[in-house]
Amino acid sequence: MDNIKIVDAHHHLWDLNNADTKYSWLMVTEGEAFFGDYAAIRKSYLLEDYIKDAQNQNIIKSVHVQCGGGKDSPVEETEWLQSLVDKNGFPHAFVVYSDLLKDNIESEIEQHCSFQNTRGLRYLLNYDSKDPAHCFAPSEVLLNNTWKNNYALLEKFNLSFDLHLYWNQYQYAFDLIKLHPNILNIIDHAGTPRQRDEEYLDHWRNGLKLLASLDNIVMKISGLGMFDQQWTTESIRPLVLDLSLIHISEPTRLRRISYAVFCL
C-alpha cells in the first residue's frame, strides 16, 4: 500500500491571518453550522499543516477545492493558491468559485483561468424547499436561466464542474448535464445523502443510477459522515455497499478520494 501513488482529489486550505480572506462559513456560531461544531477547525489550516497530516501517505498531487476565501472577490483565493504552487509545488490544481447567478460573470471566470492551475469550478447547489435549514443555494438554481447560461460557459474555458446537491435535484441536474456533453461533471460527496431512512436512500440510489447513465459524470466517494457526525463503521457500511452495487450495475466512473481535514 505504501507504494500506491495517491492524488488527493479534494482538500481545503484556509489562512485566517490573511487580510484578503473572510471564510464566513467558518465563523458561524454554534447551532448555525451545517456539519457540527466548527470550533475545532476555526484556525488557519495551511499547506504545511496539510503536508504534515498527509506525511504517511504517498500523495504525489492534490486538488484544492474552493473554500470561501477572497474578501472582495473569489479570484483572490485563486491568486493566493497560485502563490502557494509557485513557491511549494502544491496544490497542483484548483476548483474555484464564481456566483453563476450573476450577470456578466464571464470576466470573473476568465480571471480565475489566468492562473495556470485552475481546472474547474464548484457551486453548492443544495436546495430543498422543505428543509431550508440545509440549503446552500438561495433557490433551485438548476432551473434558473441565468445560472444555466453561465454553467454553459465552462465548456469555453475547458473547466470541469463540481456538483454539490441532494437527490431531489438529480433529475434537474441530469437534464442540464445531458445538454452539455463536453463539460465534465463531478458529483461531490457521493451526492450528499443526508438522511438514513430507507425511503430517502431509495431516492438517493435511483437518482445516482440516473446520473451514472451519462458519460460526462464522475463521483467522489467521500463525505458520508457529514450529516452523521457520530458515524460508525456499521452506520457507513450500507452506503458504501450501495455505492459499490451502483458501480457494478451502471457504467459509472466512481472515484475514491481522501478528505483528510474533516474525516481523520
C-alpha positions as a Markdown table, in Angstrom:
| # | Residue | x | y | z |
|---|---|---|---|---|
| 1 | Met | 0.0 | 0.0 | 0.0 |
| 2 | Asp | 2.9 | 2.4 | 0.7 |
| 3 | Asn | 3.9 | 2.3 | -2.9 |
| 4 | Ile | 0.5 | 3.3 | -4.2 |
| 5 | Lys | 0.6 | 6.8 | -5.7 |
| 6 | Ile | -2.2 | 9.0 | -4.5 |
| 7 | Val | -3.8 | 12.1 | -6.0 |
| 8 | Asp | -5.9 | 13.7 | -3.3 |
| 9 | Ala | -8.8 | 15.0 | -5.4 |
| 10 | His | -10.5 | 17.2 | -2.7 |
| 11 | His | -9.0 | 19.2 | 0.1 |
| 12 | His | -9.2 | 22.7 | 1.5 |
| 13 | Leu | -6.7 | 25.2 | 2.9 |
| 14 | Trp | -7.5 | 28.5 | 4.7 |
| 15 | Asp | -5.5 | 31.3 | 6.2 |
| 16 | Leu | -7.4 | 33.3 | 8.9 |
| 17 | Asn | -4.5 | 35.7 | 9.2 |
| 18 | Asn | -4.7 | 36.8 | 5.6 |
| 19 | Ala | -6.5 | 40.2 | 5.4 |
| 20 | Asp | -7.7 | 39.4 | 1.9 |
| 21 | Thr | -9.8 | 36.4 | 3.1 |
| 22 | Lys | -13.1 | 36.1 | 5.0 |
| 23 | Tyr | -14.2 | 32.4 | 5.3 |
| 24 | Ser | -17.6 | 33.4 | 6.6 |
| 25 | Trp | -18.8 | 29.8 | 6.6 |
| 26 | Leu | -16.2 | 29.1 | 9.4 |
| 27 | Met | -17.3 | 32.0 | 11.5 |
| 28 | Val | -20.9 | 30.9 | 12.2 |
| 29 | Thr | -22.0 | 30.5 | 15.8 |
| 30 | Glu | -22.8 | 27.2 | 17.4 |
| 31 | Gly | -26.1 | 25.9 | 16.1 |
| 32 | Glu | -25.8 | 27.6 | 12.7 |
| 33 | Ala | -23.2 | 25.2 | 11.3 |
| 34 | Phe | -24.4 | 22.5 | 8.9 |
| 35 | Phe | -22.0 | 19.8 | 9.9 |
| 36 | Gly | -21.5 | 20.1 | 13.7 |
| 37 | Asp | -19.4 | 22.4 | 15.8 |
| 38 | Tyr | -16.7 | 24.2 | 13.7 |
| 39 | Ala | -14.8 | 25.4 | 16.8 |
| 40 | Ala | -12.0 | 22.8 | 16.5 |
| 41 | Ile | -11.1 | 23.9 | 13.0 |
| 42 | Arg | -11.6 | 27.7 | 13.5 |
| 43 | Lys | -7.9 | 28.3 | 13.0 |
| 44 | Ser | -5.7 | 28.5 | 9.9 |
| 45 | Tyr | -5.1 | 25.3 | 8.1 |
| 46 | Leu | -2.1 | 26.0 | 5.8 |
| 47 | Leu | -0.2 | 24.0 | 3.3 |
| 48 | Glu | 2.4 | 22.9 | 5.8 |
| 49 | Asp | -0.4 | 21.6 | 8.0 |
| 50 | Tyr | -1.8 | 19.6 | 5.2 |
| 51 | Ile | 1.6 | 18.2 | 4.2 |
| 52 | Lys | 2.2 | 17.2 | 7.9 |
| 53 | Asp | -1.2 | 15.4 | 8.2 |
| 54 | Ala | -0.5 | 13.6 | 4.9 |
| 55 | Gln | 3.1 | 12.7 | 5.6 |
| 56 | Asn | 2.3 | 8.9 | 6.0 |
| 57 | Gln | 0.5 | 8.8 | 2.6 |
| 58 | Asn | 2.2 | 8.7 | -0.8 |
| 59 | Ile | 0.5 | 11.8 | -2.1 |
| 60 | Ile | 2.0 | 12.9 | -5.3 |
| 61 | Lys | -0.5 | 15.6 | -6.3 |
| 62 | Ser | -3.5 | 17.3 | -4.8 |
| 63 | Val | -6.6 | 19.3 | -5.9 |
| 64 | His | -7.7 | 22.3 | -3.8 |
| 65 | Val | -11.5 | 22.9 | -3.8 |
| 66 | Gln | -12.8 | 26.4 | -3.2 |
| 67 | Cys | -13.1 | 27.2 | 0.4 |
| 68 | Gly | -14.9 | 30.5 | 0.5 |
| 69 | Gly | -11.7 | 32.6 | 0.5 |
| 70 | Gly | -11.5 | 36.0 | -1.0 |
| 71 | Lys | -12.6 | 39.2 | 0.7 |
| 72 | Asp | -13.7 | 41.2 | -2.3 |
| 73 | Ser | -13.6 | 38.5 | -5.0 |
| 74 | Pro | -13.3 | 34.7 | -5.1 |
| 75 | Val | -10.4 | 35.3 | -7.5 |
| 76 | Glu | -8.3 | 36.5 | -4.5 |
| 77 | Glu | -8.4 | 32.9 | -3.2 |
| 78 | Thr | -7.2 | 31.6 | -6.6 |
| 79 | Glu | -4.4 | 34.1 | -6.6 |
| 80 | Trp | -3.3 | 33.0 | -3.1 |
| 81 | Leu | -3.4 | 29.4 | -4.1 |
| 82 | Gln | -1.3 | 30.1 | -7.2 |
| 83 | Ser | 1.3 | 31.8 | -5.0 |
| 84 | Leu | 1.5 | 28.5 | -2.9 |
| 85 | Val | 2.0 | 26.5 | -6.0 |
| 86 | Asp | 4.7 | 28.8 | -7.4 |
| 87 | Lys | 6.6 | 28.5 | -4.1 |
| 88 | Asn | 5.9 | 25.0 | -2.9 |
| 89 | Gly | 4.6 | 22.9 | -5.9 |
| 90 | Phe | 1.3 | 22.1 | -4.1 |
| 91 | Pro | -1.6 | 22.0 | -4.7 |
| 92 | His | -1.5 | 21.0 | -8.4 |
| 93 | Ala | -5.0 | 22.1 | -9.4 |
| 94 | Phe | -7.8 | 24.4 | -8.2 |
| 95 | Val | -11.5 | 24.0 | -8.3 |
| 96 | Val | -12.7 | 27.6 | -7.9 |
| 97 | Tyr | -15.9 | 29.5 | -7.2 |
| 98 | Ser | -17.9 | 32.1 | -9.1 |
| 99 | Asp | -21.5 | 33.0 | -8.5 |
| 100 | Leu | -23.2 | 31.7 | -11.6 |
| 101 | Leu | -26.4 | 33.6 | -10.7 |
| 102 | Lys | -24.7 | 36.9 | -11.6 |
| 103 | Asp | -24.9 | 38.6 | -14.9 |
| 104 | Asn | -21.6 | 39.2 | -16.7 |
| 105 | Ile | -19.8 | 36.6 | -14.7 |
| 106 | Glu | -17.7 | 35.5 | -17.7 |
| 107 | Ser | -15.0 | 38.1 | -17.0 |
| 108 | Glu | -14.5 | 36.7 | -13.5 |
| 109 | Ile | -14.2 | 33.2 | -14.7 |
| 110 | Glu | -11.6 | 34.4 | -17.2 |
| 111 | Gln | -9.7 | 36.0 | -14.3 |
| 112 | His | -9.7 | 32.6 | -12.5 |
| 113 | Cys | -8.3 | 31.0 | -15.6 |
| 114 | Ser | -5.5 | 33.5 | -15.9 |
| 115 | Phe | -3.9 | 31.4 | -13.1 |
| 116 | Gln | -2.4 | 28.3 | -14.7 |
| 117 | Asn | -3.5 | 25.7 | -12.1 |
| 118 | Thr | -7.3 | 26.5 | -12.4 |
| 119 | Arg | -9.1 | 23.4 | -13.6 |
| 120 | Gly | -12.7 | 23.5 | -12.5 |
| 121 | Leu | -15.5 | 25.4 | -10.7 |
| 122 | Arg | -17.7 | 24.3 | -7.9 |
| 123 | Tyr | -21.1 | 25.7 | -6.9 |
| 124 | Leu | -23.1 | 24.5 | -3.8 |
| 125 | Leu | -26.4 | 23.6 | -5.4 |
| 126 | Asn | -28.0 | 22.0 | -2.4 |
| 127 | Tyr | -31.6 | 23.2 | -2.1 |
| 128 | Asp | -34.7 | 21.7 | -0.6 |
| 129 | Ser | -37.7 | 24.0 | -0.2 |
| 130 | Lys | -39.0 | 21.6 | 2.6 |
| 131 | Asp | -35.7 | 21.9 | 4.5 |
| 132 | Pro | -34.5 | 25.5 | 4.4 |
| 133 | Ala | -32.0 | 24.8 | 7.3 |
| 134 | His | -30.0 | 22.6 | 5.0 |
| 135 | Cys | -29.9 | 24.8 | 1.9 |
| 136 | Phe | -26.7 | 26.2 | 0.5 |
| 137 | Ala | -28.3 | 27.7 | -2.6 |
| 138 | Pro | -30.8 | 30.6 | -2.4 |
| 139 | Ser | -33.3 | 28.8 | -4.7 |
| 140 | Glu | -33.4 | 26.0 | -7.2 |
| 141 | Val | -30.7 | 27.4 | -9.4 |
| 142 | Leu | -30.7 | 24.4 | -11.8 |
| 143 | Leu | -34.0 | 25.9 | -13.1 |
| 144 | Asn | -32.6 | 29.4 | -13.4 |
| 145 | Asn | -31.8 | 30.5 | -16.9 |
| 146 | Thr | -29.0 | 32.9 | -15.9 |
| 147 | Trp | -27.4 | 30.2 | -13.9 |
| 148 | Lys | -27.7 | 27.6 | -16.7 |
| 149 | Asn | -26.3 | 30.0 | -19.3 |
| 150 | Asn | -23.3 | 30.7 | -17.1 |
| 151 | Tyr | -22.8 | 27.0 | -16.5 |
| 152 | Ala | -22.5 | 26.6 | -20.2 |
| 153 | Leu | -19.5 | 28.9 | -20.2 |
| 154 | Leu | -17.5 | 26.2 | -18.6 |
| 155 | Glu | -17.0 | 24.5 | -21.9 |
| 156 | Lys | -15.5 | 27.6 | -23.4 |
| 157 | Phe | -12.9 | 27.7 | -20.6 |
| 158 | Asn | -12.4 | 23.9 | -20.6 |
| 159 | Leu | -13.4 | 23.7 | -16.9 |
| 160 | Ser | -15.0 | 20.8 | -15.0 |
| 161 | Phe | -17.9 | 21.3 | -12.7 |
| 162 | Asp | -18.3 | 20.0 | -9.1 |
| 163 | Leu | -21.9 | 19.4 | -8.2 |
| 164 | His | -22.9 | 19.5 | -4.5 |
| 165 | Leu | -26.6 | 18.6 | -4.5 |
| 166 | Tyr | -29.4 | 16.5 | -2.9 |
| 167 | Trp | -31.3 | 13.6 | -4.5 |
| 168 | Asn | -34.4 | 15.8 | -5.2 |
| 169 | Gln | -32.2 | 17.8 | -7.6 |
| 170 | Tyr | -30.7 | 14.9 | -9.5 |
| 171 | Gln | -33.3 | 15.0 | -12.3 |
| 172 | Tyr | -32.7 | 18.7 | -12.9 |
| 173 | Ala | -29.0 | 18.1 | -13.0 |
| 174 | Phe | -29.4 | 15.2 | -15.4 |
| 175 | Asp | -31.5 | 17.3 | -17.8 |
| 176 | Leu | -28.8 | 20.1 | -17.8 |
| 177 | Ile | -25.8 | 17.9 | -18.0 |
| 178 | Lys | -27.2 | 15.9 | -20.9 |
| 179 | Leu | -27.4 | 19.1 | -22.9 |
| 180 | His | -23.6 | 19.8 | -22.4 |
| 181 | Pro | -21.7 | 16.6 | -23.1 |
| 182 | Asn | -18.4 | 18.3 | -23.3 |
| 183 | Ile | -18.4 | 19.5 | -19.7 |
| 184 | Leu | -17.1 | 17.0 | -17.2 |
| 185 | Asn | -19.3 | 17.0 | -14.1 |
| 186 | Ile | -18.1 | 15.7 | -10.7 |
| 187 | Ile | -20.6 | 14.7 | -8.0 |
| 188 | Asp | -19.2 | 15.7 | -4.7 |
| 189 | His | -19.5 | 13.6 | -1.5 |
| 190 | Ala | -21.5 | 10.7 | -3.0 |
| 191 | Gly | -24.4 | 13.0 | -3.8 |
| 192 | Thr | -24.7 | 14.2 | -0.1 |
| 193 | Pro | -27.1 | 11.6 | 1.4 |
| 194 | Arg | -28.2 | 13.5 | 4.5 |
| 195 | Gln | -30.8 | 11.0 | 5.8 |
| 196 | Arg | -30.6 | 7.3 | 6.6 |
| 197 | Asp | -34.2 | 6.2 | 6.3 |
| 198 | Glu | -35.0 | 3.6 | 3.6 |
| 199 | Glu | -37.3 | 5.8 | 1.6 |
| 200 | Tyr | -34.7 | 8.6 | 1.4 |
| 201 | Leu | -32.0 | 6.2 | 0.4 |
| 202 | Asp | -34.2 | 4.7 | -2.3 |
| 203 | His | -34.5 | 8.1 | -3.9 |
| 204 | Trp | -30.7 | 8.6 | -3.5 |
| 205 | Arg | -29.8 | 5.3 | -5.1 |
| 206 | Asn | -32.2 | 5.6 | -8.0 |
| 207 | Gly | -31.1 | 9.2 | -8.7 |
| 208 | Leu | -27.4 | 8.2 | -8.7 |
| 209 | Lys | -28.2 | 5.5 | -11.2 |
| 210 | Leu | -29.9 | 8.0 | -13.4 |
| 211 | Leu | -26.9 | 10.4 | -13.3 |
| 212 | Ala | -24.5 | 7.4 | -13.8 |
| 213 | Ser | -26.0 | 6.8 | -17.2 |
| 214 | Leu | -24.3 | 9.9 | -18.5 |
| 215 | Asp | -20.8 | 9.7 | -19.9 |
| 216 | Asn | -19.7 | 13.1 | -18.6 |
| 217 | Ile | -20.3 | 12.2 | -14.9 |
| 218 | Val | -17.8 | 11.0 | -12.2 |
| 219 | Met | -18.2 | 10.8 | -8.5 |
| 220 | Lys | -16.2 | 11.4 | -5.4 |
| 221 | Ile | -17.0 | 8.8 | -2.7 |
| 222 | Ser | -16.5 | 11.0 | 0.4 |
| 223 | Gly | -18.3 | 13.0 | 3.0 |
| 224 | Leu | -20.5 | 10.1 | 4.1 |
| 225 | Gly | -20.3 | 11.3 | 7.7 |
| 226 | Met | -21.0 | 14.9 | 7.1 |
| 227 | Phe | -24.6 | 14.6 | 8.2 |
| 228 | Asp | -23.8 | 11.9 | 10.7 |
| 229 | Gln | -21.1 | 13.2 | 12.9 |
| 230 | Gln | -21.4 | 10.2 | 15.2 |
| 231 | Trp | -21.0 | 7.7 | 12.4 |
| 232 | Thr | -19.6 | 4.3 | 12.9 |
| 233 | Thr | -18.3 | 1.6 | 10.6 |
| 234 | Glu | -21.7 | -0.1 | 10.8 |
| 235 | Ser | -23.6 | 3.1 | 10.0 |
| 236 | Ile | -21.5 | 3.9 | 7.0 |
| 237 | Arg | -21.3 | 0.3 | 5.6 |
| 238 | Pro | -24.8 | 0.3 | 3.9 |
| 239 | Leu | -23.9 | 3.5 | 2.0 |
| 240 | Val | -20.6 | 2.1 | 0.8 |
| 241 | Leu | -22.3 | -1.2 | -0.2 |
| 242 | Asp | -25.0 | 0.8 | -2.1 |
| 243 | Leu | -22.3 | 2.8 | -4.0 |
| 244 | Ser | -20.4 | -0.5 | -4.8 |
| 245 | Leu | -23.6 | -2.0 | -6.3 |
| 246 | Ile | -24.4 | 1.1 | -8.3 |
| 247 | His | -20.8 | 1.0 | -9.7 |
| 248 | Ile | -21.3 | -2.7 | -10.7 |
| 249 | Ser | -24.8 | -2.3 | -12.3 |
| 250 | Glu | -24.3 | 1.1 | -14.0 |
| 251 | Pro | -21.5 | 2.5 | -16.3 |
| 252 | Thr | -20.2 | 4.8 | -13.5 |
| 253 | Arg | -16.8 | 6.3 | -13.2 |
| 254 | Leu | -16.6 | 6.4 | -9.4 |
| 255 | Arg | -13.6 | 8.0 | -7.8 |
| 256 | Arg | -12.4 | 7.5 | -4.3 |
| 257 | Ile | -10.8 | 10.5 | -2.5 |
| 258 | Ser | -9.4 | 11.4 | 0.8 |
| 259 | Tyr | -10.9 | 14.1 | 2.9 |
| 260 | Ala | -8.2 | 14.4 | 5.5 |
| 261 | Val | -9.1 | 17.7 | 7.1 |
| 262 | Phe | -12.6 | 16.7 | 8.2 |
| 263 | Cys | -12.7 | 12.9 | 8.4 |
| 264 | Leu | -9.5 | 11.8 | 10.1 |
